[in-house]
Structure formats: C-alpha cells, structure tokens
C-alpha positions as a printed Julia matrix, in Angstrom:
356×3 Matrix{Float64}:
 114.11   92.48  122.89
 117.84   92.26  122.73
 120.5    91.12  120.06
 123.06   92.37  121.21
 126.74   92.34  119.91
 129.62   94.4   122.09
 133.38   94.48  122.26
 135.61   96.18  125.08
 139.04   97.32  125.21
 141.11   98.27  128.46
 143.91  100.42  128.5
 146.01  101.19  131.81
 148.84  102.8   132.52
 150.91  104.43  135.01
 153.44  106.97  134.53
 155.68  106.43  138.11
 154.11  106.3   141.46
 151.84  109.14  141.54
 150.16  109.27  137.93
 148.11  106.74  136.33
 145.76  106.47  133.18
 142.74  104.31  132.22
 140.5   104.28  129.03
 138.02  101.8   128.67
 136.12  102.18  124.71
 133.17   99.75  123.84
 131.81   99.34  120.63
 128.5    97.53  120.26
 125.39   97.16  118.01
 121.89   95.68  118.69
 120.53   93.82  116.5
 116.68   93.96  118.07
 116.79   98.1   117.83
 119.06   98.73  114.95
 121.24  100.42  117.2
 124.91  100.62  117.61
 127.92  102.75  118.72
 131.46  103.24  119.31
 131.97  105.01  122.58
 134.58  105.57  125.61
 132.99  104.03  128.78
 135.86  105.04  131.27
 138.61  107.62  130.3
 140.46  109.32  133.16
 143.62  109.99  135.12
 144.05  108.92  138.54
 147.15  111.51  140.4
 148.42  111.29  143.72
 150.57  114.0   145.04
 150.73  112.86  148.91
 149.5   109.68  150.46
 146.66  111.54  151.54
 145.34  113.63  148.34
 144.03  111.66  145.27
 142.27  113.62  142.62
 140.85  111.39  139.58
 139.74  113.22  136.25
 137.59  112.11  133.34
 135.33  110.04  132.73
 134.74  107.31  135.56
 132.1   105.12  137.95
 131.65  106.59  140.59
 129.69  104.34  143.5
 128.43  105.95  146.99
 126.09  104.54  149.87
 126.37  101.15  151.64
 122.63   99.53  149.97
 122.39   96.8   147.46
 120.29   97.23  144.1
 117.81   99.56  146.14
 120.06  102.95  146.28
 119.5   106.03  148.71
 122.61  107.93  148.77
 124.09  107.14  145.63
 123.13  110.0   143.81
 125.17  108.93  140.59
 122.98  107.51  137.39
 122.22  104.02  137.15
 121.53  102.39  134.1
 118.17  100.33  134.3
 117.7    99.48  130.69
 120.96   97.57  130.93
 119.47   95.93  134.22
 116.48   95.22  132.93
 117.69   92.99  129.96
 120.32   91.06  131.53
 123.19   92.56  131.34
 124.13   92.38  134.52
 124.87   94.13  138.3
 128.0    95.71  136.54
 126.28   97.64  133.65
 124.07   99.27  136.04
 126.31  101.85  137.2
 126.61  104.65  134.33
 129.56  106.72  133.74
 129.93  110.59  134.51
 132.23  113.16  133.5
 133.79  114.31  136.47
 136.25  115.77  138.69
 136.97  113.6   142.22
 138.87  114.81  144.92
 139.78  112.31  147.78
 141.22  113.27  151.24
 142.09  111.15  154.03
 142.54  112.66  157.4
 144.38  111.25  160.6
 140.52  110.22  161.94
 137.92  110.94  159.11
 138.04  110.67  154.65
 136.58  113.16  152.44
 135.14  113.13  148.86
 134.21  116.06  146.58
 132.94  115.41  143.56
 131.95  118.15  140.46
 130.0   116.53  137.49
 128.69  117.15  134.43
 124.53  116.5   134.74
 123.46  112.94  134.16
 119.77  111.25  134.28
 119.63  107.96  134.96
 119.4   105.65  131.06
 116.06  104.17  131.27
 114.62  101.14  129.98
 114.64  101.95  125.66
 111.41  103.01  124.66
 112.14  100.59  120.75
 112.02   97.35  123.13
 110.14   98.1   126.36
 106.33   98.41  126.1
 106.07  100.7   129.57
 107.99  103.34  127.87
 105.6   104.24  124.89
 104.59  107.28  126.49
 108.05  108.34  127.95
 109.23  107.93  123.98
 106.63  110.98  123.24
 107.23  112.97  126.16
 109.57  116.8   124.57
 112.06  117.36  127.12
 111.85  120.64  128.9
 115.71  122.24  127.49
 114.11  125.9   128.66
 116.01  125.47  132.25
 119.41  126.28  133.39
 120.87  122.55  133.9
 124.56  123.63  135.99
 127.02  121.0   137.46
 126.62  118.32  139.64
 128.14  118.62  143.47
 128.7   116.06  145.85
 130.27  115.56  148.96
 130.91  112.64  151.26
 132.75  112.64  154.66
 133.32  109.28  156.52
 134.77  107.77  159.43
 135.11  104.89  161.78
 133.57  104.83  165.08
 133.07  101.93  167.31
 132.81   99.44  165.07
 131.08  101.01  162.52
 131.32  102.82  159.3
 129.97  105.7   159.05
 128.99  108.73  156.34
 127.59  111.91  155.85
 126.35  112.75  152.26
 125.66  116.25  150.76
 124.66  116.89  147.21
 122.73  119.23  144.43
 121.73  117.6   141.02
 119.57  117.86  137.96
 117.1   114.95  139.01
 118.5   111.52  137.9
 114.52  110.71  137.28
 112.63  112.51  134.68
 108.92  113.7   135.32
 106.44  113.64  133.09
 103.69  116.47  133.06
 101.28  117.82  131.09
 102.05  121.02  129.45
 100.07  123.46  127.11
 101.51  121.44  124.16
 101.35  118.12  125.42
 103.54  115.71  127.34
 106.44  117.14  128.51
 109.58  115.97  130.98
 112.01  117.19  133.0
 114.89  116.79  135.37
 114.89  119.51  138.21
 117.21  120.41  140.67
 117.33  118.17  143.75
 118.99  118.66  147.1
 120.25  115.76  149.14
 121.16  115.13  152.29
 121.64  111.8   153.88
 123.32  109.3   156.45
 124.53  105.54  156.61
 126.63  103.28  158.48
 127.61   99.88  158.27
 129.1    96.79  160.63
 129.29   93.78  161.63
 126.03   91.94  163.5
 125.14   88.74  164.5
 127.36   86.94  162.54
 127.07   88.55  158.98
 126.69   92.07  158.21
 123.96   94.91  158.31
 123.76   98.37  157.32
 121.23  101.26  157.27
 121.01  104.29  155.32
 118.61  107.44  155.32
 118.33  110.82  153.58
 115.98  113.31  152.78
 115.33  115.08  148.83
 114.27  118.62  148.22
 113.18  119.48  144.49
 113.28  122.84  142.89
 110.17  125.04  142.47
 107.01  123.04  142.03
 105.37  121.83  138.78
 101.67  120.82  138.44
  99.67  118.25  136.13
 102.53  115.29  136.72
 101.84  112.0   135.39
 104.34  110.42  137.0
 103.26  109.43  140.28
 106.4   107.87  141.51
 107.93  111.3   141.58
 107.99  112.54  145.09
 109.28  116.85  144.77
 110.09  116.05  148.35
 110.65  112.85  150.04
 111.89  110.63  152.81
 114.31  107.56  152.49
 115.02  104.89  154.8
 116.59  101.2   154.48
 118.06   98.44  156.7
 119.58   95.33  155.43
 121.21   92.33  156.27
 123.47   89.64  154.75
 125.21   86.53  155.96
 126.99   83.2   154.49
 123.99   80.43  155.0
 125.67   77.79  153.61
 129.16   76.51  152.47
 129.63   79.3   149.5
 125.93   80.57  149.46
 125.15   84.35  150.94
 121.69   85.31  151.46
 120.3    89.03  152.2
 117.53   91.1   153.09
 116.57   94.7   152.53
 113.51   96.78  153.74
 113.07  100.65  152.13
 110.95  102.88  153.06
 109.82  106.11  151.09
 107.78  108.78  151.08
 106.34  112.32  150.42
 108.51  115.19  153.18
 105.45  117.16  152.17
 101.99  115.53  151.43
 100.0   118.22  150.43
 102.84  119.79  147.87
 102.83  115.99  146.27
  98.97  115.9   146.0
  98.82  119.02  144.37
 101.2   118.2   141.8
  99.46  115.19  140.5
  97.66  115.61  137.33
  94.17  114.97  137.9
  92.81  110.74  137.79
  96.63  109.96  138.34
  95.87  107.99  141.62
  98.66  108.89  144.35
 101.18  106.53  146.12
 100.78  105.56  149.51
 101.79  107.59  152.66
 105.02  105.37  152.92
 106.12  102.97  149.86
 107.77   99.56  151.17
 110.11   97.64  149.43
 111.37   94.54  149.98
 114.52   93.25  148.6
 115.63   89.34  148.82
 119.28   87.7   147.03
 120.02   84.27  147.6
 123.31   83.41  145.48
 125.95   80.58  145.87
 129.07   79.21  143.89
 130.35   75.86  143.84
 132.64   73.51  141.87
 135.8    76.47  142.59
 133.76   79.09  141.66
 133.12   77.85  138.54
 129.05   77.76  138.86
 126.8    80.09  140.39
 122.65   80.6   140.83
 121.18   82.59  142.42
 117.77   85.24  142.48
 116.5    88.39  143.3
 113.19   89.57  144.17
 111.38   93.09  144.75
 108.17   93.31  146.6
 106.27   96.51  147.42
 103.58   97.38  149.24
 101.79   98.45  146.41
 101.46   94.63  145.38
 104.16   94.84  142.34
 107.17   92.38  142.13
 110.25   91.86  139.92
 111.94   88.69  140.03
 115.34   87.89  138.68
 116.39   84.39  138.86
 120.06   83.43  137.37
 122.65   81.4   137.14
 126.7    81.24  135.47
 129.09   79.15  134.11
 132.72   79.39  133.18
 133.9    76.47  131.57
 137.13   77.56  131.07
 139.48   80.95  131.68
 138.12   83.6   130.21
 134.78   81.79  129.44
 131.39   82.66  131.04
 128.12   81.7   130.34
 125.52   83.49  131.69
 121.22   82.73  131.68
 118.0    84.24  133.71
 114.91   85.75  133.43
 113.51   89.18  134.86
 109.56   88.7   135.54
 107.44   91.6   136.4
 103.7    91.69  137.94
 101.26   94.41  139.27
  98.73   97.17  138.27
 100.14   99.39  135.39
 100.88  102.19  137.47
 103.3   100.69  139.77
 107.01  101.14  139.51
 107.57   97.42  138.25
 103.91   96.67  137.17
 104.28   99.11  134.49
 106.77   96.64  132.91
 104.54   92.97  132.9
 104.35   93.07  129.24
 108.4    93.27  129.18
 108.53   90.16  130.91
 112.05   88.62  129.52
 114.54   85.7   129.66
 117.87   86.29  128.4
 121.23   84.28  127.91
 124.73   85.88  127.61
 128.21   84.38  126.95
 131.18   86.6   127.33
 135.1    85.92  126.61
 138.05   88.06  127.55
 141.77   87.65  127.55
C-alpha cells in the first residue's frame, strides 16, 4: 500500500526581535504508487510589530478547536490519506497558503485568517480500494471557488477557555453526484459558526465544542451520503493520567442534518440516508515508559451506524534521533459507512525515522 521514501529539511531564522522566517521542503517518492515529489511543506514569515500584533505569512499549519482526531471547528484541511497509512497524528494537518493576523487584547485574543481554498487530501485512490469511484468522479471547475475566511475570538472566564468561531469555505469534503455526464464532485461554499471551551474537571481535563454548517445552493442526485448541506455538531470529551505515564480519553460526537427534508431530497435515489443523529465514539489509551523512550498505545472509532476503525501502536527510540515506529489501522462495517467503506484497506505499517 505504501513504500514510502521522504526527506525533510528545516530552515529558521530570525532577523532581530520582531521578524522571523521558516521553510520547511520535503522531498519524497512512493514506491507502492510510483509517485514522488519535491515540495515546500511550510514557508512563511512570522512579524511582530507590538507585543500584541503578530501577523504570519505563507505557507503554514494552522490548528483551531479544542477536540482530538474528531474535529468540529477546525475548519482547516486534514490529510486522511497520510492518517490512514501510518504516518502519523502530525501528517494529518495539511498546509494552507495564508495570511494570519493575531491580536491580543487586555481581556480577550483574536485571529483572522484569509486562505487560499483547500479540500481536505483523501485517502489515494492507486492504494485504497474505497476510493475507486471517487478516482472517476470530473470535478465540477464551472464555480467561482474565492478565498477562505476565518475568524476566532477567545477568552478566559472562570476557569475556562473559551472561543467563538466564524468562517466561509469551499467545502473541505467533496460530494459526489450524478450529473448528465456521469459522476461528478464538488466542493461548495460552507458557512460556519461554532463554540468551545475547555478546563479543568475532576482531576483531568474536559472540553466541549459545537457549531452549526450552512452549504451553498442545493444539489440533487448525491451519492455521498455522509454529506450533510446543513448540519449540526456536538462533542464532549475527557482525558486524565490513569497510571504512572499512561493518559486515557474519551470523546462522544454527535451530528446531524439542520434540515432533514433538504438532506433527503438531495440523495440520489437507493442511496440509503444516515440516521437522524450520527454518534461517534472516540477512545486513546497511550503510555511511555523507560524515560520516554517506549510508547503503545490505541485508538478506536465507533459509530452508531455499527462501523469501527481501530489503530493500535506503539514506538521506540533507541537512541537520539532514532525512532521506530509500528501499528495497524483495521476497519469494519457495511460499505456505505464512513469507515466501513475502507475494510478492504485494512493495513499494518512500520516506520523508522532519523533526524539530526
């Protein structure tokens, strides 16, 4: 499924106290797809003109929201084909091309962030069996696609940490329909809005997040039933040490349709719809002993539609600079579900890295 072969190189530098640069460039190849590429993951300057103003430009990873793995409001692209092979928690988060500005106020910070439009990379069609049909879906180029704008304001109240989100994308999801000429995707303009806060309970730490998502215009004969055009979010979670150097956490997230009747109609007909309200559970156990040296852990994702994914793993590192890395990802359900759709792409993987 994957051979793959990739280098990194990290370049920072700061130019006084207020100006810094970073470029990050990667060049890999893939042995199992006959792909491969030189490319800059991270490029950007970081400036500082008070203590209060940072603006950041270029290309960088941006992270919002307070959940774990399941995401509500970070409306940045995630990389799942990366995720999906092993390649760990911090390949998941793709980069964007992008403007930040950073405020902080007396009693509140503020984020704005202008993009250029970015779907989330999907599992690759040449090694994942689920994505056969995505592979021969045309995109849908005849729209508009204009920047990316987020906003963030957040504060500290009582204890807690608390946000306010605000945003307009192109859809990090594509959704497949049926057009005149066949399969056909698209990404359409989404409005979010959404809360979360964060503190300390009962000895460990929980959070909670919620939003609601608004597509753009409607579209009929979609094969993609896990596309809601309008649609609910909730999660709570829950982590706490259980053990000397082993964490343990819990997530619940709820989802659904704002609007019912607009989702039913834009179903293609025999594609059977989701429930009123998707659950998903989300369980991590992970520990590290022997100075940090070695780590295990897993990860598991239940929904209410009976589909799972579990992710069981654990590291090494002999040595500085050294780690050795091993798991599997397992998938099981019905075909249609979000992680059922992938049982054939059951995988286990190993991965050794080295940096100085």
């Amino acid at each position: 499924m994957a051979q793959e072969l990739l280098g990194e190189l990290l370049y920072e530098h700061r130019f006084g106290q207020q100006v810094s640069a970073t470029a990050r460039v990667e060049a890999y190849h893939d042995g199992a797809i006959s792909q491969g590429a030189a490319h800059l993951r991270e490029g950007f300057a970081d400036w500082s003109p008070t203590s209060a103003l940072n603006l950041k430009f270029g290309r960088q990873v941006l992270t919002w929201g307070v959940s774990d793995y399941l995401y509500v409001n970070d409306v940045f692209p995630k990389n799942y084909d990366a995720f999906f092979t092993g390649a760990g928690f911090d390949r998941m988060k793709e980069p964007v091309d992008a403007a930040r500005l950073a405020f902080h106020a007396t009693t509140a910070d503020f984020e704005a962030v202008l993009s250029r439009s970015k779907g989330d990379k999907m599992p690759n069609a040449d090694r994942f069996v689920a994505m056969a049909m995505a592979k021969s879906a045309v995109a849908d180029d005849s729209k508009n696609h204009g920047a990316d704008v987020a906003l963030k304001a957040s504060t500290h109240a009582a204890g807690w940490d608390v946000a306010a989100y605000g945003a307009s994308f192109e859809s990090r999801e594509e959704r497949l329909y049926m057009g005149a000429s066949g399969l056909r995707s698209d990404r359409p303009r989404t409005r979010h809005l959404g809360l979360s806060m964060t503190g300390n309970f009962a000895g460990g730490l929980v959070w909670g997040e919620a939003a609601v998502r608004t597509t753009h215009g409607n579209q009929s004969a979609v094969v993609s039933r896990q596309f809601l055009p309008s649609a609910f979010k909730l999660i709570g979670g829950y982590s706490r040490e259980v053990g000397q150097e082993i964490t343990a956490s819990a997530q619940l997230q709820l989802e659904g349709p704002a609007s019912r009747s607009r989702y039913l109609d834009s179903l293609a007909p025999g594609v059977r719809p989701l429930k009123p309200v998707t659950s998903t559970l989300h369980l991590r156990v992970q520990g590290r002993w022997i100075n940090q040296t070695l780590g295990a852990g897993a990860l598991l994702f239940v929904s209410n539609e009976g589909d799972s994914h579990l992710n069981p793993f654990v590291s090494w590192s002999p040595a500085d600079g050294w780690t050795f890395e091993g798991g599997a990802n397992v998938f099981n359900g019905k075909p249609d579900t979000r992680y059922g759709a992938f049982k054939d792409d059951s995988n286990v993987y190993v991965l050794g890295r080295f940096s100085f």
